[in-house]
């Protein structure tokens, strides 16, 4: 296992390009199961989660060729319909193959993913949505089996609203299933995240008839077949936000390019209030935090267009260097605060209870050995390490490799002193 060795205290400065979006790439890759012919995806980020999704598609008898950010997938109308536990366990997004498998191959089986470090994360809405399209479901020994009726899935009305709002992958799953269903479908309570728009735009280019994506109600007219097309994965808004927050926390000046600034409005609003203003152009954003006081600013995460939960941990790290008390509420994952204890080990005056964290700043963060608990928590610890004085060792960065492409290289290009090395203490 690798770790990062970070020598902190240097303001980041310069320009860096973001990779393609992990959370757009994963459902788009799953959707290739629906397609006749070949789909060629470019700007696919080189990440562990993408490798896992490609491995899953191969286990479902898809032919995959990949390299240099390109992934070509050829899926067939027949083949395995079982998503194995070994893969689903590693990555929850695997559940996204249920809808396409059912729509194209008539049956689908997947191990239930169970909880994760972010909390319970059920998939009841995915299952309810598939039932609305006429699927019959059964649950046996932790495996969900879904079957379409003899003529295939049927259009229907599905309500995807959950107790904490919408579900991104749930919306993606049912949307994919409905594209090949007979007749029309209406999906209510849909996630409005840019990743859903990206998926629907890809599927429309493949011949689907989807309208209303980006709003909470999506209408789909089922079609008989979909065909593969060449397609470019859009930029990763969470990676862009992470790099900008790293710039802000170190008191630096960082420009992030090849991104979509409109997707980070909620972040830029609070960065402005916090004294780390962001300027934007058509496809870039630049934070200038070299001068001025950083002021504590509270945030509450929520579904799009609110402040994203996937930037909550990174904001918490930034809050540690701001003056005053910040309250950070996570309405999507109330238990997603394991990074707080590690930031405390670096000297942050912070705490959390279910649903919210608080940080009293400014703290003089000090380098320490810390352990990453999940993907975005890892990013927060890297930001903490960059802002701290002295040396930080971030252990278990395999979490980070799930969702950030070559983060250490990008940070080094900005003057950050970050080195990847094998962890002699890991098994
Ligand atoms: N929920 C239900 N029932 C369901 C599904 C979800 O109650 O059937 C609830 C969850 O408990 C949670 C909320 O709905 O409170 C949303 O969570 P969900 O598990 O649906 O999220 P997701 O769609 O599986 C995607 C991203 C996550 C991101 C969330 C929220 C991908 C691959 N994953 O997950 O990304 O945090 O949306 O925006 O797109 C990450 O990249 O670090 C990450 C965790």
Coordinates of C-alpha atoms and ligand atoms in Angstrom, one line a residue:
X1 CA 0.0 0.0 0.0
X2 CA 1.2 3.5 -0.8
X3 CA 1.1 6.6 1.3
X4 CA 1.7 10.3 0.7
X5 CA 4.6 12.2 2.4
X6 CA 3.7 15.9 2.4
X7 CA 6.0 18.7 3.4
X8 CA 3.5 21.5 4.1
X9 CA 3.5 25.2 4.4
X10 CA 4.1 26.2 0.8
X11 CA 1.3 28.2 -0.9
X12 CA 0.2 26.4 -4.1
X13 CA 0.6 28.5 -7.2
X14 CA 0.0 27.9 -10.9
X15 CA -2.3 26.2 -13.4
X16 CA -3.6 22.7 -13.5
X17 CA -6.1 20.8 -15.7
X18 CA -8.8 18.6 -14.3
X19 CA -9.5 15.0 -15.5
X20 CA -12.8 13.6 -16.8
X21 CA -15.5 13.1 -14.1
X22 CA -15.5 9.9 -12.2
X23 CA -19.2 10.2 -11.3
X24 CA -20.2 10.9 -14.9
X25 CA -17.9 8.2 -16.3
X26 CA -19.2 5.3 -14.0
X27 CA -22.9 5.4 -15.0
X28 CA -22.0 6.2 -18.7
X29 CA -19.8 3.1 -18.7
X30 CA -22.6 1.0 -17.1
X31 CA -25.0 2.4 -19.8
X32 CA -22.9 0.9 -22.6
X33 CA -24.6 -2.4 -21.7
X34 CA -27.7 -1.0 -23.5
X35 CA -25.9 -0.3 -26.8
X36 CA -25.6 -2.2 -30.0
X37 CA -22.2 -1.6 -31.6
X38 CA -19.2 0.0 -30.1
X39 CA -19.1 3.1 -27.8
X40 CA -15.8 4.9 -27.7
X41 CA -15.4 7.1 -24.6
X42 CA -12.6 9.6 -24.3
X43 CA -11.3 11.6 -21.4
X44 CA -12.1 8.7 -19.2
X45 CA -10.2 9.3 -15.9
X46 CA -7.5 6.8 -15.0
X47 CA -8.9 5.7 -11.6
X48 CA -9.4 2.6 -9.6
X49 CA -13.2 2.9 -9.7
X50 CA -13.1 3.1 -13.5
X51 CA -10.9 0.0 -13.6
X52 CA -13.4 -1.7 -11.3
X53 CA -16.3 -0.8 -13.6
X54 CA -14.5 -2.0 -16.7
X55 CA -13.7 -5.3 -14.8
X56 CA -17.4 -5.6 -14.0
X57 CA -18.4 -5.0 -17.6
X58 CA -15.9 -7.7 -18.7
X59 CA -17.4 -10.1 -16.2
X60 CA -20.7 -9.4 -18.0
X61 CA -19.2 -10.5 -21.3
X62 CA -18.5 -7.0 -22.7
X63 CA -15.4 -6.6 -24.8
X64 CA -13.2 -3.7 -23.5
X65 CA -10.2 -2.0 -25.0
X66 CA -8.7 0.8 -23.0
X67 CA -5.6 3.0 -22.8
X68 CA -4.6 6.7 -22.7
X69 CA -8.0 7.9 -21.5
X70 CA -9.9 6.0 -24.1
X71 CA -12.3 3.2 -23.4
X72 CA -14.0 1.2 -26.1
X73 CA -16.9 -1.0 -25.0
X74 CA -18.8 -3.5 -27.1
X75 CA -21.7 -5.1 -25.3
X76 CA -23.9 -7.9 -26.5
X77 CA -27.6 -8.6 -26.2
X78 CA -26.7 -11.9 -24.4
X79 CA -24.2 -12.8 -21.8
X80 CA -23.8 -13.0 -18.0
X81 CA -26.4 -11.1 -16.0
X82 CA -24.7 -11.5 -12.6
X83 CA -22.8 -8.7 -10.9
X84 CA -20.6 -10.6 -8.4
X85 CA -20.3 -9.6 -4.7
X86 CA -16.5 -9.4 -5.0
X87 CA -16.9 -6.4 -7.4
X88 CA -20.1 -4.8 -5.9
X89 CA -18.5 -4.9 -2.5
X90 CA -15.5 -2.8 -3.8
X91 CA -17.6 -0.2 -5.4
X92 CA -21.3 0.8 -4.8
X93 CA -21.6 2.3 -8.3
X94 CA -21.6 -1.3 -9.6
X95 CA -25.3 -1.4 -8.7
X96 CA -25.8 0.8 -11.8
X97 CA -25.6 -2.2 -14.1
X98 CA -28.9 -3.6 -12.7
X99 CA -31.1 -1.3 -14.8
X100 CA -29.2 -1.7 -18.1
X101 CA -28.9 -5.5 -17.7
X102 CA -32.6 -5.9 -17.0
X103 CA -33.5 -3.7 -20.0
X104 CA -31.2 -5.4 -22.5
X105 CA -30.9 -9.0 -21.2
X106 CA -34.2 -9.4 -19.4
X107 CA -32.7 -10.5 -16.0
X108 CA -30.2 -9.1 -13.6
X109 CA -28.6 -10.2 -10.4
X110 CA -26.5 -8.2 -8.0
X111 CA -25.3 -8.7 -4.5
X112 CA -26.7 -6.0 -2.2
X113 CA -23.9 -3.5 -1.6
X114 CA -24.6 -3.0 2.1
X115 CA -23.4 0.0 4.1
X116 CA -20.2 1.8 3.8
X117 CA -18.1 4.3 5.8
X118 CA -20.4 7.1 4.7
X119 CA -23.4 5.5 6.4
X120 CA -26.2 3.1 5.6
X121 CA -26.6 3.9 1.9
X122 CA -29.6 1.7 1.0
X123 CA -30.7 0.9 -2.6
X124 CA -34.5 0.7 -1.9
X125 CA -35.2 3.5 -4.4
X126 CA -33.4 1.7 -7.2
X127 CA -35.4 -1.4 -6.5
X128 CA -38.7 0.5 -6.2
X129 CA -38.0 2.2 -9.5
X130 CA -37.3 -1.0 -11.4
X131 CA -40.6 -2.4 -10.0
X132 CA -42.4 0.6 -11.5
X133 CA -41.1 -0.5 -14.9
X134 CA -42.7 -3.9 -14.4
X135 CA -39.7 -5.8 -13.0
X136 CA -40.2 -8.6 -10.5
X137 CA -37.7 -8.7 -7.7
X138 CA -36.7 -11.2 -5.2
X139 CA -34.1 -11.1 -2.5
X140 CA -32.2 -14.3 -1.5
X141 CA -29.0 -14.6 0.6
X142 CA -28.0 -11.0 0.1
X143 CA -28.5 -11.1 -3.7
X144 CA -31.2 -9.2 -5.5
X145 CA -32.7 -11.0 -8.6
X146 CA -34.7 -8.9 -11.0
X147 CA -36.6 -10.2 -14.0
X148 CA -38.5 -8.3 -16.7
X149 CA -41.7 -9.8 -18.1
X150 CA -41.5 -11.8 -21.3
X151 CA -41.9 -8.8 -23.5
X152 CA -39.3 -6.8 -21.6
X153 CA -39.6 -3.8 -19.3
X154 CA -42.6 -1.6 -19.6
X155 CA -42.8 2.2 -19.3
X156 CA -44.2 3.4 -16.1
X157 CA -44.2 6.2 -13.5
X158 CA -41.5 6.0 -10.8
X159 CA -41.1 8.2 -7.8
X160 CA -37.4 8.4 -6.9
X161 CA -37.7 10.8 -4.0
X162 CA -36.0 9.5 -0.9
X163 CA -36.0 10.6 2.7
X164 CA -32.9 12.8 2.2
X165 CA -33.8 14.0 -1.3
X166 CA -32.9 12.5 -4.5
X167 CA -30.4 9.7 -5.4
X168 CA -28.0 10.2 -8.2
X169 CA -27.2 6.6 -9.0
X170 CA -30.8 5.6 -8.4
X171 CA -31.9 8.1 -11.0
X172 CA -29.2 6.9 -13.4
X173 CA -30.2 3.3 -12.9
X174 CA -33.9 3.8 -13.6
X175 CA -33.3 6.3 -16.4
X176 CA -31.1 3.7 -18.2
X177 CA -33.7 0.9 -17.7
X178 CA -36.5 3.1 -19.1
X179 CA -34.7 3.9 -22.4
X180 CA -35.4 0.4 -23.8
X181 CA -38.7 -0.1 -22.0
X182 CA -41.9 -0.4 -24.1
X183 CA -43.8 2.9 -24.0
X184 CA -43.3 6.0 -22.1
X185 CA -41.9 6.5 -18.6
X186 CA -42.0 9.4 -16.2
X187 CA -39.5 9.6 -13.4
X188 CA -40.3 12.0 -10.5
X189 CA -38.1 13.2 -7.7
X190 CA -35.0 12.8 -9.9
X191 CA -31.5 13.9 -9.0
X192 CA -30.7 17.0 -11.0
X193 CA -26.9 16.7 -10.7
X194 CA -24.7 17.5 -13.8
X195 CA -23.8 13.8 -13.9
X196 CA -27.4 12.9 -14.7
X197 CA -27.5 15.4 -17.5
X198 CA -24.3 14.0 -18.8
X199 CA -25.7 10.5 -18.9
X200 CA -28.9 11.5 -20.5
X201 CA -27.1 13.5 -23.2
X202 CA -24.9 10.5 -23.9
X203 CA -27.9 8.2 -24.2
X204 CA -29.8 10.7 -26.4
X205 CA -26.7 10.7 -28.7
X206 CA -27.1 6.9 -28.8
X207 CA -30.7 7.2 -30.0
X208 CA -32.6 7.5 -26.7
X209 CA -35.5 9.9 -26.3
X210 CA -35.1 11.5 -22.9
X211 CA -36.4 14.9 -21.9
X212 CA -36.3 17.0 -18.7
X213 CA -32.9 15.8 -17.5
X214 CA -31.5 18.4 -15.2
X215 CA -34.9 18.9 -13.6
X216 CA -36.7 16.7 -11.1
X217 CA -39.0 15.1 -13.6
X218 CA -37.6 13.2 -16.5
X219 CA -39.7 11.8 -19.4
X220 CA -38.5 8.9 -21.5
X221 CA -40.0 7.5 -24.6
X222 CA -38.8 3.9 -24.9
X223 CA -37.0 2.9 -28.1
X224 CA -36.2 -0.5 -29.6
X225 CA -32.5 -0.1 -29.8
X226 CA -29.6 2.2 -29.0
X227 CA -26.3 2.4 -30.8
X228 CA -22.8 3.2 -29.7
X229 CA -21.2 6.6 -30.4
X230 CA -17.9 8.3 -29.7
X231 CA -18.3 10.5 -26.6
X232 CA -16.2 12.7 -24.3
X233 CA -16.6 12.5 -20.5
X234 CA -17.2 15.9 -19.0
X235 CA -14.8 17.4 -16.5
X236 CA -14.7 16.4 -12.8
X237 CA -16.3 19.2 -10.8
X238 CA -15.3 17.7 -7.5
X239 CA -11.6 17.4 -8.5
X240 CA -11.8 21.0 -9.6
X241 CA -13.3 22.1 -6.3
X242 CA -10.7 20.1 -4.4
X243 CA -7.8 21.7 -6.2
X244 CA -9.3 25.2 -5.6
X245 CA -9.8 24.5 -1.9
X246 CA -6.2 23.3 -1.7
X247 CA -5.1 26.6 -3.2
X248 CA -7.3 28.5 -0.7
X249 CA -6.2 26.6 2.3
X250 CA -2.5 27.1 1.6
X251 CA -3.0 30.9 0.9
X252 CA -2.1 30.4 -2.7
X253 CA -3.2 31.3 -6.2
X254 CA -4.4 28.4 -8.3
X255 CA -6.1 28.3 -11.7
X256 CA -8.0 25.1 -12.7
X257 CA -8.6 24.7 -16.4
X258 CA -10.7 22.4 -18.7
X259 CA -13.5 22.6 -16.2
X260 CA -17.1 23.8 -16.1
X261 CA -17.3 26.8 -13.6
X262 CA -21.1 26.9 -13.7
X263 CA -21.1 23.5 -11.9
X264 CA -19.4 24.9 -8.8
X265 CA -21.5 28.1 -8.1
X266 CA -22.4 26.9 -4.6
X267 CA -18.7 26.5 -3.7
X268 CA -17.6 29.8 -5.2
X269 CA -20.3 31.7 -3.3
X270 CA -19.0 30.5 0.1
X271 CA -15.4 30.9 -1.0
X272 CA -16.1 34.5 -1.7
X273 CA -17.6 35.0 1.8
X274 CA -14.7 33.2 3.3
X275 CA -12.2 35.6 1.8
X276 CA -10.9 33.2 -1.0
X277 CA -12.6 34.8 -4.0
X278 CA -12.8 32.8 -7.3
X279 CA -12.7 34.4 -10.8
X280 CA -14.0 32.4 -13.6
X281 CA -13.8 32.2 -17.4
X282 CA -15.5 30.0 -19.9
X283 CA -13.6 26.8 -18.9
X284 CA -11.5 27.9 -16.0
X285 CA -11.6 29.1 -12.4
X286 CA -8.9 30.8 -10.3
X287 CA -8.8 31.3 -6.6
X288 CA -6.6 34.0 -5.2
X289 CA -6.1 33.6 -1.5
X290 CA -2.6 35.1 -1.2
X291 CA -3.8 38.1 0.8
X292 CA -6.5 39.0 3.2
X293 CA -8.1 37.2 6.2
X294 CA -9.8 33.9 5.7
X295 CA -13.1 34.1 7.5
X296 CA -15.1 31.1 9.0
X297 CA -18.1 30.3 6.8
X298 CA -20.7 27.7 7.5
X299 CA -22.0 25.4 4.8
X300 CA -24.8 22.9 4.5
X301 CA -24.5 20.2 1.9
X302 CA -27.5 19.1 -0.2
X303 CA -28.5 17.7 -3.6
X304 CA -27.7 19.8 -6.6
X305 CA -27.5 22.9 -6.8
X306 CA -26.6 23.0 -3.2
X307 CA -23.1 22.7 -1.8
X308 CA -21.9 19.1 -2.7
X309 CA -21.4 16.5 0.0
X310 CA -18.4 15.4 -2.0
X311 CA -16.6 18.7 -1.1
X312 CA -17.7 18.7 2.6
X313 CA -14.5 17.1 3.9
X314 CA -12.3 19.4 1.9
X315 CA -14.2 22.4 3.1
X316 CA -13.7 21.2 6.7
X317 CA -10.0 21.2 6.2
X318 CA -10.1 24.7 4.7
X319 CA -12.2 25.9 7.6
X320 CA -9.4 25.0 10.0
X321 CA -7.3 27.8 8.7
X322 CA -10.2 30.3 8.7
X323 CA -10.7 32.8 11.5
X324 CA -13.8 32.0 13.7
X325 CA -16.3 29.2 14.1
X326 CA -17.5 27.3 11.0
X327 CA -20.4 24.9 11.2
X328 CA -20.5 22.2 8.5
X329 CA -23.7 20.3 8.1
X330 CA -24.1 17.3 5.8
X331 CA -27.7 16.6 5.0
X332 CA -26.9 13.9 2.5
X333 CA -24.6 11.7 4.6
X334 CA -24.9 12.7 8.3
X335 CA -22.1 10.3 9.3
X336 CA -19.6 11.5 6.8
X337 CA -17.2 13.1 9.3
X338 CA -14.5 10.6 10.0
X339 CA -11.9 13.1 8.7
X340 CA -12.6 15.4 11.6
X341 CA -10.8 13.2 14.1
X342 CA -7.7 13.0 11.8
X343 CA -7.8 16.8 11.3
X344 CA -7.8 17.1 15.1
X345 CA -4.6 15.1 15.2
X346 CA -3.1 17.8 13.0
X347 CA -4.1 20.4 15.6
X348 CA -7.5 21.5 14.3
X349 CA -9.9 22.6 17.0
X350 CA -12.9 20.6 15.7
X351 CA -15.6 18.1 16.6
X352 CA -18.7 16.5 15.2
X353 CA -21.9 14.8 16.0
X354 CA -24.4 13.1 13.7
X355 CA -25.3 15.6 10.9
X356 CA -22.7 18.3 11.6
X357 CA -19.2 19.3 12.4
X358 CA -17.8 22.5 13.8
X359 CA -14.3 24.0 13.4
X360 CA -12.9 26.8 15.5
X361 CA -10.1 28.6 13.6
X362 CA -7.6 29.6 12.8
X363 CA -5.5 26.7 13.8
X364 CA -1.8 26.3 13.2
X365 CA -2.0 22.9 11.7
X366 CA 1.0 20.7 12.3
X367 CA 2.0 17.7 10.2
X368 CA 1.2 14.3 11.6
X369 CA 0.7 10.7 10.5
X370 CA -3.0 10.4 9.5
X371 CA -5.2 7.7 8.1
X372 CA -7.6 8.2 5.2
X373 CA -11.0 6.6 5.7
X374 CA -12.6 7.3 2.4
X375 CA -12.1 9.1 -0.9
X376 CA -13.0 12.6 0.0
X377 CA -11.7 12.3 3.6
X378 CA -8.3 11.5 2.0
X379 CA -8.5 14.7 -0.1
X380 CA -9.2 16.7 3.1
X381 CA -6.2 15.2 4.8
X382 CA -4.0 16.1 1.8
X383 CA -5.3 19.7 2.0
X384 CA -4.6 19.7 5.8
X385 CA -1.1 18.4 5.2
X386 CA -0.4 21.0 2.5
X387 CA -1.6 23.8 4.8
X388 CA 0.3 22.4 7.9
X389 CA 3.8 23.1 9.0
X390 CA 6.1 20.1 8.9
X391 CA 5.6 16.6 7.6
X392 CA 2.3 14.8 7.2
X393 CA 2.0 11.1 6.2
X394 CA -1.3 10.3 4.7
X395 CA -1.8 6.5 4.9
X396 CA -4.2 4.3 3.0
X397 CA -4.3 6.5 -0.1
X398 CA -5.8 3.7 -2.1
X399 CA -9.0 5.5 -1.2
X400 CA -7.7 8.6 -3.0
X401 CA -6.8 6.5 -6.1
X402 CA -10.4 5.6 -6.5
X403 CA -11.3 9.1 -7.5
X404 CA -8.3 11.4 -8.1
X405 CA -6.1 10.9 -11.2
X406 CA -2.4 11.5 -10.3
X407 CA -3.2 14.0 -7.6
X408 CA 0.4 14.1 -6.3
X409 CA 1.6 15.0 -9.8
X410 CA -0.9 17.8 -10.1
X411 CA -0.1 19.2 -6.7
X412 CA 3.6 19.0 -7.4
X413 CA 3.0 21.0 -10.6
X414 CA 1.5 23.7 -8.3
X415 CA 4.6 23.7 -6.0
X416 CA 3.1 21.3 -3.4
X417 CA 5.7 19.0 -1.9
X418 CA 3.9 15.7 -2.1
X419 CA 5.5 12.4 -2.8
X420 CA 3.9 8.9 -3.2
X421 CA 5.9 6.1 -1.5
X422 CA 5.3 2.6 -0.4
X423 CA 4.1 2.4 3.2
X424 CA 6.5 0.1 5.1
X425 CA 3.9 -0.3 7.9
X426 CA 1.1 -1.6 5.7
X427 CA 0.6 -5.3 5.1
Ligands
LIG1 N1 -30.7 6.9 -0.6 C1 -31.8 6.2 -0.1 N2 -32.2 5.1 -0.8 C2 -31.6 4.7 -2.0 C3 -30.5 5.4 -2.5 C4 -30.1 6.5 -1.7 O1 -32.4 6.5 0.9 O2 -32.1 3.7 -2.6 C5 -30.2 8.0 0.2 C6 -28.8 7.8 0.8 O3 -28.9 7.2 2.0 C7 -28.3 9.2 0.8 C8 -28.9 9.9 -0.4 O4 -30.0 9.1 -0.8 O5 -28.7 9.9 1.9 C9 -27.9 9.9 -1.6 O6 -27.0 8.8 -1.6 P1 -26.8 7.8 -2.7 O7 -26.3 6.6 -1.9 O8 -27.9 7.6 -3.6 O9 -25.7 8.4 -3.5 P2 -25.2 7.8 -4.9 O10 -26.1 8.3 -6.0 O11 -25.1 6.3 -4.7 C10 -23.6 9.6 -5.8 C11 -22.1 9.7 -5.9 C12 -21.5 10.0 -4.5 C13 -22.2 11.2 -4.0 C14 -23.7 11.1 -3.9 C15 -24.4 12.3 -3.5 C16 -21.4 8.3 -7.8 C17 -20.7 7.1 -8.2 N3 -21.5 8.5 -6.4 O12 -23.8 8.4 -5.0 O13 -20.1 10.2 -4.7 O14 -21.7 11.5 -2.7 O15 -24.1 10.7 -5.3 O16 -24.1 13.4 -4.3 O17 -21.9 9.1 -8.5 C18 -17.9 10.3 -4.1 O18 -17.6 10.6 -5.3 O19 -17.0 10.5 -3.2 C19 -19.2 9.9 -3.8 C20 -19.5 9.2 -2.6

